[in-house]
Backbone as numpy.savetxt, mean C-alpha at the origin, in Angstrom:
# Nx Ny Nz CAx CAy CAz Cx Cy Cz
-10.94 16.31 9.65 -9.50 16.55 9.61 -9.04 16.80 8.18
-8.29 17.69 8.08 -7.80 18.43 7.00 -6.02 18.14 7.08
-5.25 17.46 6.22 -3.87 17.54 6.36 -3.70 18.49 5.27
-1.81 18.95 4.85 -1.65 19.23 3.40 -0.67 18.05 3.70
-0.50 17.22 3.02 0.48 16.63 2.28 1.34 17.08 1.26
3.14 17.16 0.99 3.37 17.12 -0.27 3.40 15.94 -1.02
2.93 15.71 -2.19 3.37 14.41 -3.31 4.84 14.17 -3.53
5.54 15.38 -4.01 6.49 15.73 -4.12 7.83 15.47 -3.23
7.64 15.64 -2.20 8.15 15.58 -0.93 8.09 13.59 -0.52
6.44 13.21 -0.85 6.63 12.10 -0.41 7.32 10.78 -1.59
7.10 11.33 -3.12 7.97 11.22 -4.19 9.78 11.06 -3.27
10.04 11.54 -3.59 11.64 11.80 -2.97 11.93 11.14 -1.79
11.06 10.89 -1.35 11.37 9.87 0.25 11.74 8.75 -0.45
10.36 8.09 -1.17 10.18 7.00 -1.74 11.42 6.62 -2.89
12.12 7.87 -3.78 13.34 7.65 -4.31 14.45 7.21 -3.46
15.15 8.04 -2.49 15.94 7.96 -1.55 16.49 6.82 -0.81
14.54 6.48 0.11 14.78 5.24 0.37 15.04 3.62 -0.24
14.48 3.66 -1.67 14.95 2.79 -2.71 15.88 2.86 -3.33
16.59 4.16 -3.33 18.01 4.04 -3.99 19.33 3.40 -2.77
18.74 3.47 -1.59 19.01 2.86 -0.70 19.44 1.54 -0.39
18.28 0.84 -0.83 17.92 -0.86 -0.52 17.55 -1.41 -1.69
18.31 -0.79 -3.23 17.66 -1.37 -4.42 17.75 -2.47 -4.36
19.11 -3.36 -3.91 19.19 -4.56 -4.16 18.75 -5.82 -3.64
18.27 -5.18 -2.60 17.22 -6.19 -1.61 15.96 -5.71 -2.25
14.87 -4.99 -2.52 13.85 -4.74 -2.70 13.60 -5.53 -4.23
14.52 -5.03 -5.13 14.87 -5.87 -6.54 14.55 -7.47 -6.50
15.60 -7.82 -5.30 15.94 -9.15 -4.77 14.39 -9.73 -4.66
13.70 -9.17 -3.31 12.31 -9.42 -3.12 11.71 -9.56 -4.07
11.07 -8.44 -5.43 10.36 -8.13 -5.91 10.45 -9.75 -7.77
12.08 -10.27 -7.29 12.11 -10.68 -8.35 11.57 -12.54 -8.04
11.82 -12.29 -6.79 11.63 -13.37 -5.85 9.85 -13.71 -6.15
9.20 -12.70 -5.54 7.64 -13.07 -6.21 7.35 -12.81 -7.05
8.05 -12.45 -8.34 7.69 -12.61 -9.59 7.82 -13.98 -10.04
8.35 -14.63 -9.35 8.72 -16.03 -9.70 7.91 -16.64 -9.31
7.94 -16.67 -8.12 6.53 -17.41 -7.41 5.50 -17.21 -7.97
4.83 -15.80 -8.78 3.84 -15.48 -9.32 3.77 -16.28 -10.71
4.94 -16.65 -11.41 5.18 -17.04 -12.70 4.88 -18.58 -12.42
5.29 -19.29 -11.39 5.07 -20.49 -11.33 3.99 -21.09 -10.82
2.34 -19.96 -10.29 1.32 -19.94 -9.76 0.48 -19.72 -10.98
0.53 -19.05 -11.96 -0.22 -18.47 -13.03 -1.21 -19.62 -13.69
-0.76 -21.14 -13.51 -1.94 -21.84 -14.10 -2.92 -22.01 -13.25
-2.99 -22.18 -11.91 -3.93 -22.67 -10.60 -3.82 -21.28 -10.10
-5.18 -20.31 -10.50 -6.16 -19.11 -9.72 -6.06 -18.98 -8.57
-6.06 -20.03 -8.04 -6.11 -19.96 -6.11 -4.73 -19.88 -5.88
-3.83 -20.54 -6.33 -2.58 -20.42 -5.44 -2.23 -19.25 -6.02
-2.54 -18.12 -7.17 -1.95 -17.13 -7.70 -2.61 -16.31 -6.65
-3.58 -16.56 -6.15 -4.12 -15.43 -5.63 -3.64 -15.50 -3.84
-3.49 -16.87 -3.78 -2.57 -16.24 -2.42 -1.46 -16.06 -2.35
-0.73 -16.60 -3.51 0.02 -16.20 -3.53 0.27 -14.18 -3.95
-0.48 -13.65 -4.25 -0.58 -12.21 -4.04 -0.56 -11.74 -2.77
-1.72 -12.38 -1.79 -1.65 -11.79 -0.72 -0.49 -12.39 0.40
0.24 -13.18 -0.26 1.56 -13.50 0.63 2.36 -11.89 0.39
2.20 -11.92 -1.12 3.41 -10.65 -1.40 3.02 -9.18 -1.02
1.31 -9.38 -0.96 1.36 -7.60 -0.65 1.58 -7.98 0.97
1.28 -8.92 1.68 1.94 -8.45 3.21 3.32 -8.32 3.38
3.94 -9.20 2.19 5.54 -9.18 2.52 6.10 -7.59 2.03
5.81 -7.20 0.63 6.33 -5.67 0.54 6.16 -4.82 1.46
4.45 -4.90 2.30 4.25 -3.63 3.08 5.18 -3.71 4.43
5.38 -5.13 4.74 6.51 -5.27 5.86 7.77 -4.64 5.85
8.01 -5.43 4.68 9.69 -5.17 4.41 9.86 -3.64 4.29
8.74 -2.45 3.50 8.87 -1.49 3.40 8.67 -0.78 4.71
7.79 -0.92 5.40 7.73 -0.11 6.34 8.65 -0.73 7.26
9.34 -1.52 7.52 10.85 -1.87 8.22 11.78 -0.62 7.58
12.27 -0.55 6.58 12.78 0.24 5.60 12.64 1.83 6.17
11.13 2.11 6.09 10.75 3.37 6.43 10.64 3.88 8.19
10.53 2.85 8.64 11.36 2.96 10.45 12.48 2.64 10.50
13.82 1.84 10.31 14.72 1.93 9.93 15.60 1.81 9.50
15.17 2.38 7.90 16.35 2.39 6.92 16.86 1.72 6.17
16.72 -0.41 6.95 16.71 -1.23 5.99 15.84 -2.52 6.75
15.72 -3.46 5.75 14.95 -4.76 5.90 16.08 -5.82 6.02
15.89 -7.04 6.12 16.16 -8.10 6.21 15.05 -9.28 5.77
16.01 -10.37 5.15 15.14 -11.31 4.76 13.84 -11.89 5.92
14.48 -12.14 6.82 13.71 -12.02 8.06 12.21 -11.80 8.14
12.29 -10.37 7.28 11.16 -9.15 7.67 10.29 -9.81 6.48
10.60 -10.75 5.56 9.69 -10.81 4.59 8.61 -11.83 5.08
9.46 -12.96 5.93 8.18 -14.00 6.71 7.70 -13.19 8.11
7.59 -12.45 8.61 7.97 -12.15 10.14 5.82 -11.71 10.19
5.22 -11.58 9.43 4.50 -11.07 9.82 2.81 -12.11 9.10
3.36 -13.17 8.99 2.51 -14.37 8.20 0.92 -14.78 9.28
1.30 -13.95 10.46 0.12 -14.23 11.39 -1.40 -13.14 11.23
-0.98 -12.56 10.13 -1.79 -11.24 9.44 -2.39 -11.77 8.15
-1.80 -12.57 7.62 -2.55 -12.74 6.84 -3.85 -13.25 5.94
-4.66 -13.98 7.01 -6.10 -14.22 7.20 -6.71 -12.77 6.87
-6.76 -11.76 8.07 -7.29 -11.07 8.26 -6.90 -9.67 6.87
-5.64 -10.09 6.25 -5.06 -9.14 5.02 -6.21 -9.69 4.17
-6.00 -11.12 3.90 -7.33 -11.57 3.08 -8.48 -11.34 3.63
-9.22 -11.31 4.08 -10.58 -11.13 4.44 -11.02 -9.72 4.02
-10.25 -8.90 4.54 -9.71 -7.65 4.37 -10.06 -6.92 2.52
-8.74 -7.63 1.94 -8.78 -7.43 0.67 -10.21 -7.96 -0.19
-10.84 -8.86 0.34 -12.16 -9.40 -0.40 -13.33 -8.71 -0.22
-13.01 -8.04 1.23 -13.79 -7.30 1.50 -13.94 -5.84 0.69
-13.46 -5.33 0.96 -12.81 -3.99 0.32 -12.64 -4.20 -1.29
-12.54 -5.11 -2.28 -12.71 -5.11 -3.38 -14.59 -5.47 -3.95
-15.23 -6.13 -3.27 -16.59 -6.21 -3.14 -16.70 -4.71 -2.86
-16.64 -4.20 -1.74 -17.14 -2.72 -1.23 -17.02 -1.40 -2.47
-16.00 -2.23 -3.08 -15.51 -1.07 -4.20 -16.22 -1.16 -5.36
-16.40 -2.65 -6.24 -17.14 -2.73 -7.27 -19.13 -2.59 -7.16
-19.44 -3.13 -5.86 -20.68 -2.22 -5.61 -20.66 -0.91 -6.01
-19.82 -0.37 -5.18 -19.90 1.45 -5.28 -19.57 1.63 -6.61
-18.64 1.21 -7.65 -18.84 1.49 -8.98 -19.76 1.11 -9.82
-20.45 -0.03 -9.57 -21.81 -0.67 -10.08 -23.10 0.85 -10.16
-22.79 0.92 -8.84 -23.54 2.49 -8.84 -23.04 3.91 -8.95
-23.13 3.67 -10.38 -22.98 5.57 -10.57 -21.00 5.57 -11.02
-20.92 4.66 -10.64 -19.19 5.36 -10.26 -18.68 5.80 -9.09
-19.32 7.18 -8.71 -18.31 7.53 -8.19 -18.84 7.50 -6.74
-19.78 6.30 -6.16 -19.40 5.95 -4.72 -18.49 4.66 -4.51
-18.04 3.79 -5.61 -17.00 3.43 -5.89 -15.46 3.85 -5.79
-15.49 5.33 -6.16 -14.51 5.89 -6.17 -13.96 6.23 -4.73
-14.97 7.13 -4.17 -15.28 7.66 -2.79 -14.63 6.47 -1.75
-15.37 5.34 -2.16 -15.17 4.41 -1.04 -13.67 3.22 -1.21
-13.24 3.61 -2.50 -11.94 3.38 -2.76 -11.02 4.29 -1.89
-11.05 5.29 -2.43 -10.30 6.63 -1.55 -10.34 6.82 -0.36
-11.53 6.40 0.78 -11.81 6.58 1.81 -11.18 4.86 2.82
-10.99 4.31 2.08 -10.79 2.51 2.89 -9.48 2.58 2.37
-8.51 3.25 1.64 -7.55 2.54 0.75 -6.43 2.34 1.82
-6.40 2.57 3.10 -5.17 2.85 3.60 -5.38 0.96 4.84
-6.63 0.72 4.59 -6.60 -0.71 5.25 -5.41 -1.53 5.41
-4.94 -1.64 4.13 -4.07 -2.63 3.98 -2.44 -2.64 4.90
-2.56 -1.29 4.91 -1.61 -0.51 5.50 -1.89 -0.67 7.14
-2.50 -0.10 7.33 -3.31 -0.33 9.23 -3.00 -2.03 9.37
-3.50 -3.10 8.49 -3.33 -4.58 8.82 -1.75 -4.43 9.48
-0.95 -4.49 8.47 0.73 -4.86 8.57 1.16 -4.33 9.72
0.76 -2.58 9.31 1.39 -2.02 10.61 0.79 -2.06 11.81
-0.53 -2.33 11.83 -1.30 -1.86 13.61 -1.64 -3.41 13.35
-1.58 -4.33 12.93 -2.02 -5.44 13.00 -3.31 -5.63 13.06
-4.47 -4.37 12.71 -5.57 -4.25 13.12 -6.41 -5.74 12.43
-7.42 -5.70 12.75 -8.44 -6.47 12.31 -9.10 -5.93 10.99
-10.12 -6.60 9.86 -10.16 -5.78 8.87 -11.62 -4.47 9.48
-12.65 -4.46 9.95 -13.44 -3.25 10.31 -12.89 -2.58 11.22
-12.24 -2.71 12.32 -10.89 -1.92 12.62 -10.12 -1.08 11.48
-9.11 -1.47 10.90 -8.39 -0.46 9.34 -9.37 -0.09 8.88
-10.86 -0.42 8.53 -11.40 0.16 7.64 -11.96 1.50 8.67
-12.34 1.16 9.48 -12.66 2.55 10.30 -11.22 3.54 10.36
-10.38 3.24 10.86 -9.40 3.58 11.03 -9.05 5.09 9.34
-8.99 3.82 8.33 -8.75 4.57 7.10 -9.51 6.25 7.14
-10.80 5.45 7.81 -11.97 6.39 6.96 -11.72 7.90 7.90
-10.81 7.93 9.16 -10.74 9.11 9.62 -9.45 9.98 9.07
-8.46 8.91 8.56 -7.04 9.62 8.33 -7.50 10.49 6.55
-8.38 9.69 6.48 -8.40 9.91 4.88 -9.73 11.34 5.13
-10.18 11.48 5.99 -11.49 12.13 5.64 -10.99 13.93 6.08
-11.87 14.60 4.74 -10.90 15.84 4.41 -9.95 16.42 3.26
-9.51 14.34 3.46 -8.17 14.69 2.09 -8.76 14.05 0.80
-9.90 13.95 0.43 -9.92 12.95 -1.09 -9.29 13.81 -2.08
-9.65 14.67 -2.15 -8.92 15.52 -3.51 -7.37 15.49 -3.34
-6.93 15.65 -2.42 -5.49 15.61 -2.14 -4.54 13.54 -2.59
-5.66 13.10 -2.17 -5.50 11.65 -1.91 -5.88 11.09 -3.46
-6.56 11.55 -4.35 -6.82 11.28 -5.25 -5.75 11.77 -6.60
-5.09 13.00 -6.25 -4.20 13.95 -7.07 -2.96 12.59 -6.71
-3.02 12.12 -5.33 -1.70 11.28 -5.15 -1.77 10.11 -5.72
-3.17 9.60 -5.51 -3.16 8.17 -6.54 -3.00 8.29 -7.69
-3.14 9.16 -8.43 -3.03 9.59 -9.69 -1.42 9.45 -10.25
-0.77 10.17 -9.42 0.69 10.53 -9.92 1.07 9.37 -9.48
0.70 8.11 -8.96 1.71 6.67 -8.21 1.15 5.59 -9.52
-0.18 5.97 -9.67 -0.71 4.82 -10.68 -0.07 5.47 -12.32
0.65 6.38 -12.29 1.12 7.17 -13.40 2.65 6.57 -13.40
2.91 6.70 -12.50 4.13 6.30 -12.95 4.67 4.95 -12.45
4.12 3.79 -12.26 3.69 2.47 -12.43 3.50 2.28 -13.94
2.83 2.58 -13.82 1.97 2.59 -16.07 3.64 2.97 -16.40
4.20 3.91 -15.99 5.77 4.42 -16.76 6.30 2.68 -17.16
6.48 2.59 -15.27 7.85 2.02 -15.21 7.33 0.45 -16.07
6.02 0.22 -16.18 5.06 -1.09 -17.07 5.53 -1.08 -18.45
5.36 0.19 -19.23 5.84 0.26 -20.31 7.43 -0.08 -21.12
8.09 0.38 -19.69 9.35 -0.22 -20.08 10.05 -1.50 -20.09
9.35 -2.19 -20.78 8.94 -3.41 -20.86 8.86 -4.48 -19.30
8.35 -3.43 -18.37 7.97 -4.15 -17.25 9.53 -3.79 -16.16
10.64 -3.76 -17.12 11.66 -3.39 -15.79 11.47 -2.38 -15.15
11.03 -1.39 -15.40 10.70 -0.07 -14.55 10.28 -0.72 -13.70
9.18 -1.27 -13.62 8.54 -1.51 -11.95 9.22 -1.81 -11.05
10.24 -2.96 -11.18 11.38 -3.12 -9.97 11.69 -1.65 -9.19
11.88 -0.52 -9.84 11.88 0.52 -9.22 10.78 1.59 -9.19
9.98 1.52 -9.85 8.57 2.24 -9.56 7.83 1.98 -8.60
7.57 0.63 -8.57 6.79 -0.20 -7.22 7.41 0.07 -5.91
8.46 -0.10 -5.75 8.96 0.81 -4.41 9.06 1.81 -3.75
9.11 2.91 -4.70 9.21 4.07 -4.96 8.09 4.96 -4.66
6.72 4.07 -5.35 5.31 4.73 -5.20 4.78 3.98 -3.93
4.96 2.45 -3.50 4.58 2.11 -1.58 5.28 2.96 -0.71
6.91 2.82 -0.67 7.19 3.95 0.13 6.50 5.79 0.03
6.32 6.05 -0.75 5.64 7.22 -1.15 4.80 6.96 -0.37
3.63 6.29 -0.66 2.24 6.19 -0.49 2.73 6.32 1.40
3.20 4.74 1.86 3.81 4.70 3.59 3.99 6.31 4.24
4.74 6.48 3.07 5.33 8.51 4.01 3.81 8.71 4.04
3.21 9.21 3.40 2.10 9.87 3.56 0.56 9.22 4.41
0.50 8.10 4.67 -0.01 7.36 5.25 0.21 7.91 6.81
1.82 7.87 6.92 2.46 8.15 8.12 2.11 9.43 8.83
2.19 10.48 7.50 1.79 11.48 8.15 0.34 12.18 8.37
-0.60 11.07 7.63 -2.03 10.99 8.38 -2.53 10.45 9.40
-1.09 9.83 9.46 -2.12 9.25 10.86 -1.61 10.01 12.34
-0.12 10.58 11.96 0.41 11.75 13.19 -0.41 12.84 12.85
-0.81 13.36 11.76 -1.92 14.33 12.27 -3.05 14.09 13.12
-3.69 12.93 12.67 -4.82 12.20 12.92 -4.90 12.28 14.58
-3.58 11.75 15.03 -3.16 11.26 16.84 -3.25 12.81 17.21
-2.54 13.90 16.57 -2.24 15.39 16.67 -3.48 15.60 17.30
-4.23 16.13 16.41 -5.66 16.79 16.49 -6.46 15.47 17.63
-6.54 14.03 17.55 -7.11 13.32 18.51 -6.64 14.25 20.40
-5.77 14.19 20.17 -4.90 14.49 21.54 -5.32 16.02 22.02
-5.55 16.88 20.61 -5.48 18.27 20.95 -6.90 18.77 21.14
-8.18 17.57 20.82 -9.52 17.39 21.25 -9.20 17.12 22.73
């Protein structure tokens, strides 16, 4: 499977919809910075405490991106995922530094090809070799396309970092919703072409 995606296109979603809900997403984002600030001496609770927050953004965002806005609600609503988000994420970061151990770039490959896991957890509630299969068909076709996009999201992250870190409140939203649009529309191609087999 072959999509085109625009960046551009999915850029501007990701503006739109955050210029939208700045003040809740802000709200959120300042919310686990805190939690993160008050985890930073004890490793373990920082680190689940991460994977509390990447299930809570991808929720709240893709609430956002079906419709339109979140609620506090949406930030606990989905805490029965997150075993399998972790297992998931340990997995898939092992899978990745192997593949860079060797050579690089089956590291890379297998970054690009699994990256949408995290995404499949929240939203399909999948299991983690479930998303990872899952990833590997929406994504397969597009690395060059998928790679030009990680590029321009991890680019302007680094922006919004530099500015002494406030950018991100609005970069970080900006580039998940991005990333969500386009996710979205791999996987309606994906069902497209499934259906039209």
């Amino acid at each position: 499977m072959k999509t085109t995606f625009s960046t551009k296109e999915a850029l501007i979603f990701g503006w739109e919809k955050t210029k939208e809900n700045i003040w809740f997403l802000v709200g959120l984002l300042l919310f686990i910075s805190i939690l993160s600030s008050g985890a930073k001496e004890f490793p373990g609770l920082l680190f689940l405490v991460g994977i509390f927050a990447g299930v809570s953004i991808l929720t709240v965002l893709f609430k956002i991106y079906d419709s339109g806005e979140a609620s506090i609600h949406d930030i606990f609503s989905k805490y029965r995922i997150v075993l399998q988000y972790l297992v998931a994420s340990v997995l898939y970061t092992a899978m990745v530094l192997v593949g860079l151990a060797l050579l690089i770039v089956p590291g890379v490959y297998l970054a690009v090809k699994y990256q949408f896991y995290k995404l499949f957890i929240v939203d399909k509630e999948l299991g983690p070799i479930e998303a990872f299969r899952e990833s590997g068909k929406i994504t397969k076709g597009n690395m060059w396309n998928l790679i030009f996009l990680l590029s321009v999201l991890m680019g302007l992250n680094l922006f919004g970092a530099i500015i002494f870190g406030i950018g991100l409140f609005i970069t970080i939203p900006v580039t998940l919703l991005a990333y969500i649009f386009v996710y979205k529309k791999l996987l309606a191609e994906e069902h497209h072409s499934a259906v039209a087999s």
